[in-house]
CSV table of C-alpha atoms in Angstrom, one decimal:
chain,number,residue,atom,x,y,z
A,44,MET,CA,-22.7,-18.6,7.5
A,45,ASP,CA,-19.3,-17.2,8.3
A,46,SER,CA,-20.0,-13.5,9.1
A,47,LEU,CA,-23.0,-11.3,10.2
A,48,VAL,CA,-23.5,-7.6,10.5
A,49,LEU,CA,-26.5,-6.5,12.8
A,50,THR,CA,-27.3,-2.8,12.4
A,51,TYR,CA,-30.3,-1.2,14.0
A,52,LYS,CA,-30.8,2.5,14.3
A,53,PRO,CA,-34.6,3.3,14.7
A,54,THR,CA,-36.1,6.8,14.9
A,55,GLN,CA,-38.0,5.7,18.0
A,56,TYR,CA,-38.0,2.9,20.6
A,57,HIS,CA,-40.1,-0.2,19.9
A,58,ARG,CA,-40.1,-2.7,22.7
A,59,GLU,CA,-41.5,-5.5,20.5
A,60,HIS,CA,-38.3,-5.3,18.4
A,61,LEU,CA,-36.4,-7.0,21.2
A,62,ASP,CA,-38.3,-10.2,20.6
A,63,ARG,CA,-37.3,-10.2,17.0
A,64,PHE,CA,-33.7,-9.6,17.8
A,65,GLN,CA,-33.7,-12.5,20.3
A,66,ALA,CA,-35.3,-14.7,17.5
A,67,ILE,CA,-32.4,-13.8,15.3
A,68,MET,CA,-29.9,-14.7,18.0
A,69,HIS,CA,-31.7,-18.0,18.6
A,70,SER,CA,-31.6,-18.9,14.9
A,71,LEU,CA,-27.7,-18.5,15.0
A,72,LYS,CA,-27.4,-21.0,17.9
A,73,ASN,CA,-25.8,-23.8,15.9
A,74,LYS,CA,-24.1,-21.7,13.3
A,75,THR,CA,-20.3,-21.6,13.1
A,76,LEU,CA,-20.2,-17.8,13.0
A,77,HIS,CA,-16.7,-16.4,12.9
A,78,ASP,CA,-17.2,-12.6,12.5
A,79,LEU,CA,-19.9,-10.6,14.2
A,80,VAL,CA,-20.7,-6.8,14.0
A,81,VAL,CA,-23.4,-5.4,16.2
A,82,ASP,CA,-24.2,-1.6,15.8
A,83,PHE,CA,-27.0,-0.3,18.0
A,84,LYS,CA,-25.5,3.1,18.6
A,85,GLY,CA,-28.2,5.7,19.7
A,86,SER,CA,-31.0,3.2,19.3
A,87,GLY,CA,-31.7,2.7,23.1
A,88,TYR,CA,-31.4,-1.1,22.7
A,89,SER,CA,-28.9,-3.3,24.5
A,90,PHE,CA,-26.9,-6.2,23.2
A,91,GLU,CA,-27.7,-8.9,25.7
A,92,ASN,CA,-28.4,-12.6,26.1
A,93,VAL,CA,-25.4,-13.4,23.8
A,94,GLY,CA,-24.5,-16.9,24.9
A,95,THR,CA,-25.4,-18.6,21.6
A,96,PHE,CA,-21.9,-18.0,19.9
A,97,GLY,CA,-18.9,-20.3,20.3
A,98,HIS,CA,-16.7,-19.9,17.3
A,99,LEU,CA,-16.2,-16.2,17.0
A,100,ARG,CA,-12.7,-14.9,15.9
A,101,SER,CA,-13.7,-11.3,15.5
A,102,LEU,CA,-16.3,-9.3,17.4
A,103,ASN,CA,-17.2,-5.6,16.8
A,104,VAL,CA,-19.8,-4.1,19.2
A,105,ASN,CA,-21.2,-0.6,19.3
A,106,ALA,CA,-24.1,-0.9,21.7
A,107,ARG,CA,-25.1,-0.6,25.3
A,108,MET,CA,-24.1,-3.7,27.1
A,109,CYS,CA,-23.6,-5.3,30.5
A,110,ALA,CA,-20.0,-6.2,31.4
A,111,TYR,CA,-21.3,-9.6,32.6
A,112,ASP,CA,-22.7,-10.4,29.1
A,113,LEU,CA,-19.4,-9.3,27.4
A,114,VAL,CA,-17.5,-11.6,29.7
A,115,GLN,CA,-19.7,-14.5,28.9
A,116,LEU,CA,-19.3,-13.8,25.2
A,117,CYS,CA,-15.5,-13.9,25.6
A,118,ARG,CA,-15.7,-17.0,27.8
A,119,SER,CA,-17.7,-18.9,25.2
A,120,ASN,CA,-15.4,-17.9,22.3
A,121,PRO,CA,-11.9,-18.8,23.4
A,122,ASN,CA,-10.4,-18.3,19.9
A,123,LEU,CA,-11.4,-14.6,19.7
A,124,TYR,CA,-8.4,-12.7,18.3
A,125,ASN,CA,-10.0,-9.3,17.3
A,126,LEU,CA,-12.3,-7.3,19.6
A,127,THR,CA,-13.7,-3.8,19.0
A,128,PHE,CA,-15.9,-2.3,21.7
A,129,TYR,CA,-16.8,1.2,20.6
A,130,SER,CA,-19.5,2.1,23.1
A,131,THR,CA,-19.2,4.1,26.4
A,132,GLU,CA,-22.4,2.5,27.6
A,133,LEU,CA,-20.9,-0.4,29.5
A,134,ASN,CA,-22.3,-1.4,32.8
A,135,GLY,CA,-19.3,-2.7,34.7
A,136,ARG,CA,-15.6,-3.0,34.1
A,137,PHE,CA,-14.3,-3.8,30.6
A,138,SER,CA,-11.1,-5.3,32.0
A,139,ASP,CA,-13.0,-8.2,33.5
A,140,ILE,CA,-12.7,-9.9,30.0
A,141,VAL,CA,-8.9,-10.4,30.5
A,142,SER,CA,-9.0,-13.8,32.0
A,143,TYR,CA,-11.1,-15.2,29.0
A,144,CYS,CA,-9.2,-13.6,26.1
A,145,SER,CA,-6.0,-15.7,25.9
A,146,GLN,CA,-5.9,-15.5,22.1
A,147,LEU,CA,-6.7,-11.8,21.7
A,148,LYS,CA,-4.2,-10.0,19.5
A,149,ARG,CA,-6.1,-6.9,18.5
A,150,LEU,CA,-8.2,-4.7,20.8
A,151,GLU,CA,-10.0,-1.4,20.0
A,152,LEU,CA,-11.7,0.2,22.8
A,153,LEU,CA,-13.6,3.5,23.3
A,154,MET,CA,-12.9,4.6,26.8
A,155,LYS,CA,-15.6,6.1,29.0
A,156,PRO,CA,-15.6,9.9,29.0
A,157,ASP,CA,-12.9,11.4,31.3
A,158,VAL,CA,-12.2,8.0,32.8
A,159,ASP,CA,-9.6,7.1,35.4
A,160,ALA,CA,-7.8,4.8,32.9
A,161,THR,CA,-6.2,2.8,35.7
A,162,GLU,CA,-9.2,0.6,35.4
A,163,TYR,CA,-7.8,-0.6,32.0
A,164,ALA,CA,-4.4,-1.4,33.5
A,165,THR,CA,-5.0,-5.1,33.7
A,166,LEU,CA,-5.4,-5.2,29.8
A,167,ALA,CA,-1.6,-5.5,29.9
A,168,ASN,CA,-2.1,-9.0,31.1
A,169,LEU,CA,-3.6,-10.1,27.7
A,170,PRO,CA,-0.9,-12.6,26.7
A,171,GLN,CA,-1.1,-12.3,23.0
A,172,LEU,CA,-1.9,-8.6,22.6
A,173,GLU,CA,-0.1,-7.0,19.7
A,174,GLU,CA,-2.4,-4.0,18.6
A,175,LEU,CA,-4.1,-1.6,21.0
A,176,TYR,CA,-6.4,1.2,19.8
A,177,LEU,CA,-7.9,3.5,22.4
A,178,GLY,CA,-10.5,6.2,21.7
A,179,GLY,CA,-12.1,8.7,24.0
A,180,ILE,CA,-10.6,11.2,26.5
A,181,HIS,CA,-9.1,9.8,29.7
A,182,GLU,CA,-8.0,11.5,32.9
A,183,GLU,CA,-4.5,12.9,32.5
A,184,GLY,CA,-1.7,10.6,33.5
A,185,THR,CA,-3.9,7.5,34.3
A,186,LEU,CA,-2.7,5.4,31.4
A,187,THR,CA,0.8,5.2,33.0
A,188,GLU,CA,0.0,2.0,34.8
A,189,LEU,CA,-1.2,0.3,31.6
A,190,PHE,CA,1.9,1.3,29.7
A,191,ASN,CA,4.2,0.1,32.6
A,192,GLY,CA,2.4,-3.2,32.4
A,193,LEU,CA,3.1,-3.5,28.8
A,194,LYS,CA,6.8,-2.8,29.1
A,195,LEU,CA,7.9,-6.4,28.8
A,196,LYS,CA,5.1,-7.7,26.6
A,197,GLY,CA,4.8,-8.0,22.8
A,198,LEU,CA,2.7,-4.9,22.0
A,199,LYS,CA,3.5,-3.7,18.4
A,200,LYS,CA,0.9,-1.0,17.7
A,201,LEU,CA,-0.5,1.7,20.0
A,202,HIS,CA,-2.9,4.2,18.5
A,203,ILE,CA,-4.7,6.8,20.8
A,204,ARG,CA,-6.8,9.1,18.7
A,205,ASN,CA,-8.4,11.6,21.1
A,206,SER,CA,-6.4,11.8,24.2
A,207,MET,CA,-3.2,13.7,24.9
A,208,LEU,CA,-0.4,11.7,26.7
A,209,SER,CA,1.2,13.4,29.6
A,210,LYS,CA,5.0,13.5,30.3
A,211,GLN,CA,4.7,10.5,32.7
A,212,GLU,CA,2.7,8.5,30.2
A,213,THR,CA,5.0,9.3,27.4
A,214,GLN,CA,8.0,8.2,29.5
A,215,ALA,CA,6.3,4.9,30.3
A,216,LEU,CA,5.4,4.4,26.6
A,217,ALA,CA,9.1,4.9,25.7
A,218,GLN,CA,9.8,1.8,27.7
A,219,ILE,CA,7.7,-0.5,25.6
A,220,ARG,CA,10.6,-2.0,23.5
A,221,SER,CA,8.5,-4.1,21.2
A,222,ILE,CA,6.4,-1.3,19.8
A,223,ILE,CA,6.7,-0.5,16.0
A,224,SER,CA,3.9,2.0,15.5
A,225,ILE,CA,2.6,4.9,17.6
A,226,GLU,CA,-0.2,7.4,17.0
A,227,SER,CA,-1.1,9.9,19.7
A,228,ALA,CA,-1.0,13.5,20.9
A,229,PHE,CA,1.5,14.6,23.4
A,230,SER,CA,1.4,17.4,26.0
A,231,ASP,CA,5.1,17.7,26.7
A,232,ASP,CA,7.2,18.6,23.7
A,233,PRO,CA,10.7,17.6,24.6
A,234,ILE,CA,9.8,14.2,25.9
A,235,ILE,CA,9.0,13.0,22.4
A,236,GLY,CA,12.7,12.8,21.7
A,237,ASN,CA,12.7,9.8,24.2
A,238,LEU,CA,10.8,7.7,21.6
A,239,ALA,CA,13.9,7.8,19.4
A,240,HIS,CA,15.4,5.2,21.6
A,241,LEU,CA,12.8,2.6,20.7
A,242,ARG,CA,14.8,0.2,18.5
A,243,ASN,CA,11.8,-1.4,16.8
A,244,LEU,CA,9.9,1.8,16.1
A,245,LYS,CA,9.1,2.2,12.4
A,246,SER,CA,6.3,4.9,12.4
A,247,ILE,CA,5.0,7.6,14.6
A,248,LYS,CA,2.0,9.9,13.9
A,249,VAL,CA,1.5,13.0,16.2
A,250,PHE,CA,-1.8,14.8,16.5
A,251,ALA,CA,-0.7,18.3,17.5
A,252,ARG,CA,-2.2,21.5,18.7
A,253,ARG,CA,-1.9,24.6,16.6
A,254,GLU,CA,1.1,26.0,18.5
A,255,GLN,CA,2.9,22.7,18.5
A,256,TYR,CA,4.4,22.7,15.1
A,257,ASN,CA,7.7,23.3,16.8
A,258,LEU,CA,7.4,19.7,17.9
A,259,LEU,CA,9.0,19.0,14.5
A,260,ILE,CA,12.4,19.7,16.0
A,261,GLN,CA,12.0,16.8,18.3
A,262,PHE,CA,11.9,14.5,15.3
A,263,LYS,CA,15.5,15.1,14.3
A,264,ASN,CA,16.7,11.9,16.1
A,265,LEU,CA,13.8,9.9,14.7
A,266,ILE,CA,13.7,10.9,11.0
A,267,LYS,CA,16.6,8.7,9.8
A,268,LYS,CA,14.9,5.4,10.6
A,269,VAL,CA,11.2,6.1,11.5
A,270,GLU,CA,8.3,7.3,9.2
A,271,VAL,CA,7.0,10.5,10.9
A,272,SER,CA,3.6,12.0,10.4
A,273,PHE,CA,2.5,15.3,12.0
A,274,ASN,CA,-1.1,16.5,11.9
A,275,THR,CA,-3.0,19.5,13.3
A,276,LYS,CA,-6.7,19.7,12.6
A,277,CYS,CA,-7.1,23.4,13.5
A,278,MET,CA,-4.7,24.7,10.9
A,279,GLY,CA,-4.8,21.9,8.4
A,280,LEU,CA,-1.1,21.1,8.7
A,281,GLY,CA,-0.1,17.6,7.6
A,282,ILE,CA,3.5,16.5,7.3
A,283,LYS,CA,4.8,13.1,6.6
A,284,LEU,CA,8.5,12.0,6.1
A,285,SER,CA,9.4,8.5,5.2
A,286,PRO,CA,13.0,7.5,5.3
A,287,ILE,CA,12.3,4.1,3.6
A,288,SER,CA,10.3,5.3,0.5
A,289,GLY,CA,11.9,8.7,0.4
A,290,ASN,CA,8.5,10.5,0.4
A,291,LEU,CA,8.0,14.0,1.9
A,292,PHE,CA,4.4,15.1,2.2
A,293,LEU,CA,3.6,18.7,3.2
A,294,THR,CA,0.0,20.1,3.4
A,295,LEU,CA,-1.2,23.3,4.8
A,296,SER,CA,-4.9,23.8,3.8
A,297,THR,CA,-8.4,24.6,5.1
A,298,LEU,CA,-9.6,21.2,3.9
A,299,TYR,CA,-8.8,19.6,7.3
A,300,ASN,CA,-11.3,21.8,9.0
A,301,VAL,CA,-14.4,20.4,7.2
A,302,CYS,CA,-14.7,17.1,9.1
A,303,ASP,CA,-13.9,15.6,12.5
A,304,ASN,CA,-13.1,12.2,11.0
A,305,ASP,CA,-9.3,11.9,10.7
A,306,GLU,CA,-9.7,9.8,7.5
A,307,ALA,CA,-12.1,12.1,5.7
A,308,PRO,CA,-9.6,14.8,4.8
A,309,ARG,CA,-7.5,12.3,2.7
A,310,GLU,CA,-10.6,11.2,0.9
A,311,ILE,CA,-11.6,14.7,0.2
A,312,LEU,CA,-8.1,15.6,-0.9
A,313,ASN,CA,-8.0,12.6,-3.3
A,314,PHE,CA,-11.4,13.6,-4.8
A,315,LEU,CA,-10.7,17.3,-5.2
A,316,LYS,CA,-7.1,17.2,-6.6
A,317,PRO,CA,-8.1,16.4,-10.2
A,318,HIS,CA,-11.1,18.7,-10.2
A,319,SER,CA,-9.9,22.1,-9.0
A,320,SER,CA,-7.1,24.5,-9.7
A,321,ASN,CA,-7.7,26.7,-6.7
A,322,ILE,CA,-8.3,24.4,-3.7
A,323,PHE,CA,-5.5,25.2,-1.4
A,324,LYS,CA,-4.6,28.4,0.4
A,325,ASN,CA,-2.7,29.3,3.4
A,326,VAL,CA,-4.8,29.2,6.5
A,327,CYS,CA,-3.2,32.0,8.5
A,328,ASP,CA,-3.1,35.7,7.6
A,329,ASN,CA,0.3,35.7,9.4
A,330,ASP,CA,2.7,34.5,6.8
A,331,GLU,CA,5.3,33.9,9.4
A,332,VAL,CA,3.4,30.5,10.3
A,333,SER,CA,4.1,29.0,6.8
A,334,SER,CA,7.7,30.4,6.9
A,335,ASP,CA,8.4,29.0,10.4
A,336,ILE,CA,7.1,25.6,9.5
A,337,LEU,CA,9.3,25.3,6.5
A,338,ASN,CA,12.2,26.5,8.6
A,339,PHE,CA,11.7,23.4,10.7
A,340,ILE,CA,11.1,21.1,7.7
A,341,THR,CA,14.0,22.1,5.6
A,342,PRO,CA,16.8,20.8,7.9
A,343,LEU,CA,14.8,17.7,8.7
A,344,SER,CA,14.5,16.9,4.9
A,345,GLN,CA,18.3,16.7,4.8
A,346,ARG,CA,18.3,13.8,7.2
A,347,ILE,CA,16.6,11.4,4.7
A,348,GLU,CA,17.1,10.9,1.0
A,349,VAL,CA,14.0,12.6,-0.5
A,350,ASN,CA,13.0,11.2,-4.0
A,351,GLN,CA,9.3,12.3,-3.9
A,352,LEU,CA,7.9,15.6,-2.8
A,353,HIS,CA,4.1,16.2,-2.4
A,354,ILE,CA,3.2,19.7,-1.3
A,355,ALA,CA,0.2,22.0,-1.0
A,356,GLY,CA,-0.5,25.2,0.8
A,357,PHE,CA,3.0,26.7,1.1
A,358,SER,CA,3.1,28.9,-2.0
A,359,GLY,CA,5.7,31.7,-1.7
A,360,PHE,CA,7.7,30.0,1.0
A,361,LEU,CA,9.3,27.0,-0.9
A,362,GLN,CA,12.5,28.6,-2.1
A,363,ALA,CA,14.8,27.4,0.7
A,364,LEU,CA,13.3,23.9,0.7
A,365,LEU,CA,13.6,23.5,-3.1
A,366,GLN,CA,17.2,24.7,-3.0
A,367,SER,CA,18.0,22.4,-0.2
A,368,LEU,CA,16.8,19.4,-2.3
A,369,ALA,CA,19.0,20.3,-5.2
A,370,ASN,CA,21.7,17.9,-4.0
A,371,GLN,CA,19.3,15.0,-3.3
A,372,LYS,CA,18.0,12.4,-5.7
A,373,LEU,CA,14.6,14.0,-6.0
A,374,ARG,CA,12.7,12.5,-9.1
A,375,ASN,CA,9.0,13.2,-8.5
A,376,VAL,CA,7.2,16.4,-7.4
A,377,HIS,CA,3.4,16.8,-6.9
A,378,MET,CA,2.3,20.4,-6.4
A,379,LEU,CA,-1.2,21.8,-5.9
A,380,ASP,CA,-0.4,25.5,-5.7
A,381,ILE,CA,0.7,28.2,-8.0
A,382,ILE,CA,4.4,28.9,-7.4
A,383,SER,CA,6.5,32.0,-8.0
A,384,MET,CA,9.0,32.2,-10.9
A,385,GLU,CA,11.9,32.1,-8.4
A,386,GLU,CA,10.4,28.9,-6.9
A,387,ALA,CA,9.8,27.5,-10.4
A,388,TYR,CA,13.4,28.2,-11.4
A,389,SER,CA,14.6,26.4,-8.2
A,390,LEU,CA,12.3,23.5,-9.0
A,391,VAL,CA,13.5,22.9,-12.6
A,392,SER,CA,17.1,23.4,-11.6
A,393,ILE,CA,17.0,20.2,-9.5
A,394,PRO,CA,19.3,17.9,-11.7
A,395,SER,CA,17.6,14.6,-10.8
A,396,LEU,CA,14.0,15.8,-11.2
A,397,ASN,CA,12.2,14.4,-14.2
A,398,ASN,CA,8.5,14.1,-13.3
A,399,ILE,CA,6.5,17.0,-12.2
A,400,TYR,CA,2.7,17.1,-11.5
A,401,CYS,CA,1.4,20.6,-11.0
A,402,VAL,CA,-2.2,21.7,-11.0
A,403,GLN,CA,-1.4,25.4,-11.7
A,404,ASN,CA,1.1,27.4,-13.9
A,405,LEU,CA,2.6,24.2,-15.4
A,406,GLU,CA,2.9,26.1,-18.7
A,407,GLU,CA,5.5,28.6,-17.2
A,408,ILE,CA,7.4,25.7,-15.5
A,409,ILE,CA,7.7,23.8,-18.8
A,410,ALA,CA,8.8,27.0,-20.7
A,411,MET,CA,11.4,27.6,-18.0
A,412,LYS,CA,12.7,24.0,-18.3
A,413,CYS,CA,12.9,24.3,-22.1
A,414,LYS,CA,14.8,27.6,-21.8
A,415,GLN,CA,17.2,25.9,-19.4
A,416,LEU,CA,17.8,22.9,-21.7
A,417,ASP,CA,18.1,24.9,-24.9
A,418,GLY,CA,21.6,24.7,-26.3
A,419,ILE,CA,22.7,22.0,-23.8
A,420,LYS,CA,23.6,18.7,-25.6
A,421,ASN,CA,23.3,15.2,-24.0
A,422,THR,CA,25.0,12.1,-25.4
A,423,GLU,CA,22.0,10.1,-23.9
A,424,THR,CA,18.4,11.1,-24.3
A,425,ARG,CA,16.7,12.1,-21.1
A,426,VAL,CA,13.0,12.3,-20.7
A,427,TYR,CA,11.1,14.9,-18.6
A,428,LEU,CA,7.4,14.3,-17.9
A,429,PHE,CA,5.0,17.1,-17.0
A,430,ARG,CA,1.4,16.5,-15.9
A,431,ASN,CA,-1.7,18.3,-14.7
A,432,PRO,CA,-5.3,17.1,-14.4
A,433,ASP,CA,-6.0,17.9,-18.1
A,434,TRP,CA,-3.0,17.0,-20.2
A,435,THR,CA,0.5,15.5,-20.2
A,436,ALA,CA,3.6,16.8,-21.9
A,437,ARG,CA,7.0,15.3,-22.4
A,438,ILE,CA,10.4,16.8,-23.1
A,439,ASN,CA,13.0,14.6,-24.8
A,440,HIS,CA,16.4,16.1,-24.3
A,441,GLY,CA,19.1,14.4,-26.4
A,442,ASN,CA,22.3,15.3,-28.3
A,443,PHE,CA,20.9,17.8,-30.7
A,444,LEU,CA,17.2,18.0,-29.9
A,445,THR,CA,14.9,19.4,-27.3
A,446,THR,CA,11.4,18.0,-28.0
A,447,ILE,CA,8.0,18.5,-26.4
A,448,VAL,CA,5.6,15.6,-27.2
A,449,GLU,CA,1.9,16.6,-26.8
A,450,PRO,CA,-1.0,14.5,-25.7
A,451,ALA,CA,-3.8,13.9,-28.3
A,452,ALA,CA,-5.3,17.4,-28.0
A,453,ALA,CA,-3.0,20.2,-29.3
A,454,PHE,CA,-1.8,22.7,-26.8
A,455,ASP,CA,-1.0,25.9,-28.7
A,456,PHE,CA,1.0,27.4,-25.8
A,457,PHE,CA,4.0,25.1,-26.5
A,458,CYS,CA,3.9,26.0,-30.2
A,459,PHE,CA,4.2,29.7,-29.3
A,460,PHE,CA,7.4,29.2,-27.3
A,461,TRP,CA,9.0,26.1,-28.8
A,462,PRO,CA,8.7,24.3,-32.1
A,463,ILE,CA,7.0,20.9,-31.9
A,464,ASP,CA,9.1,18.3,-33.6
A,465,ASN,CA,7.8,15.1,-34.9
A,466,TYR,CA,8.0,12.2,-32.4
């Protein structure tokens, strides 16, 4: 047996179940178990008497536990390289494990509620630590000592999902030269610019409050070399700019409000995109919010070479952005909103664009593109692809011919505007 998952979530407490659990633990005494997951969350049971393992490489615990038992578990498994402890019910100090985790590379920890996080400062002494994921809300400023301790170490990833870093904590974070990936919220807007000096930084994800979308301006020194993501749950704003892949993602929708799980919105989005033509809408009655956000985004988009644009929720405010992309090498656009005729004209006027996915008013966009191409001759044939969830159309633009090639099912709209030539 290489791995084991123990999950127990009864509707009520049964003391006799402890004996059965201990019997399971005893049966594993001579097994070379490498991966163990224990999930007793909300059950009222503790994970204890755990000294039967000696070959674990990965341990995931979400259960009430005594720090002494956790230390003994780490001591008896010297090759442990991945540890997740996602329970706030720990009796004792989590940092007591440090002396016995010389091979630990990845640590995911749920901090105790409103904890003075200086008690985790000694985690910086883990000699092989490369990835640190912290959940829970800590007392403001108390992670500074931990970050200072990591300054000259080899930490590569730091993800803090629920807490907001103070100015002092962010300044200390900016001194960790080895770091390549950061995810967190920040209380001080200007200090984010300091992270631009991290030479190895490749990606940053900011969890922001509603009024913090002006944080985008702080990314101007990061955007050329670092993948930047910006998310606010309350207004459903999601922005991602990738200088390496040339992707620009913009989302402003009510979908982000439906779930507290940060990963769920993406799953919902991927499910709903092909099934609805009226999913997205601007969240705020005040249109100035959408306009202001794009006023920040438009100049930032000029700092990278955008070749793919994915956008939802900014209908009516895209004109300046689309015009600014006309001189870029934009090839692919994915749109989930209806757009105005002015925006459609700016879209089809982008010379490099030849692949458009649009959930709504795709017919008008195609007609506008055909009208634009009519009478123009190319010595080489160029293909333009248009898609929505139900059908695909292709325009072949050559020396004498503008052609629309239909999918299997006929689409009479095209016949009304443009003759369908044999393909």
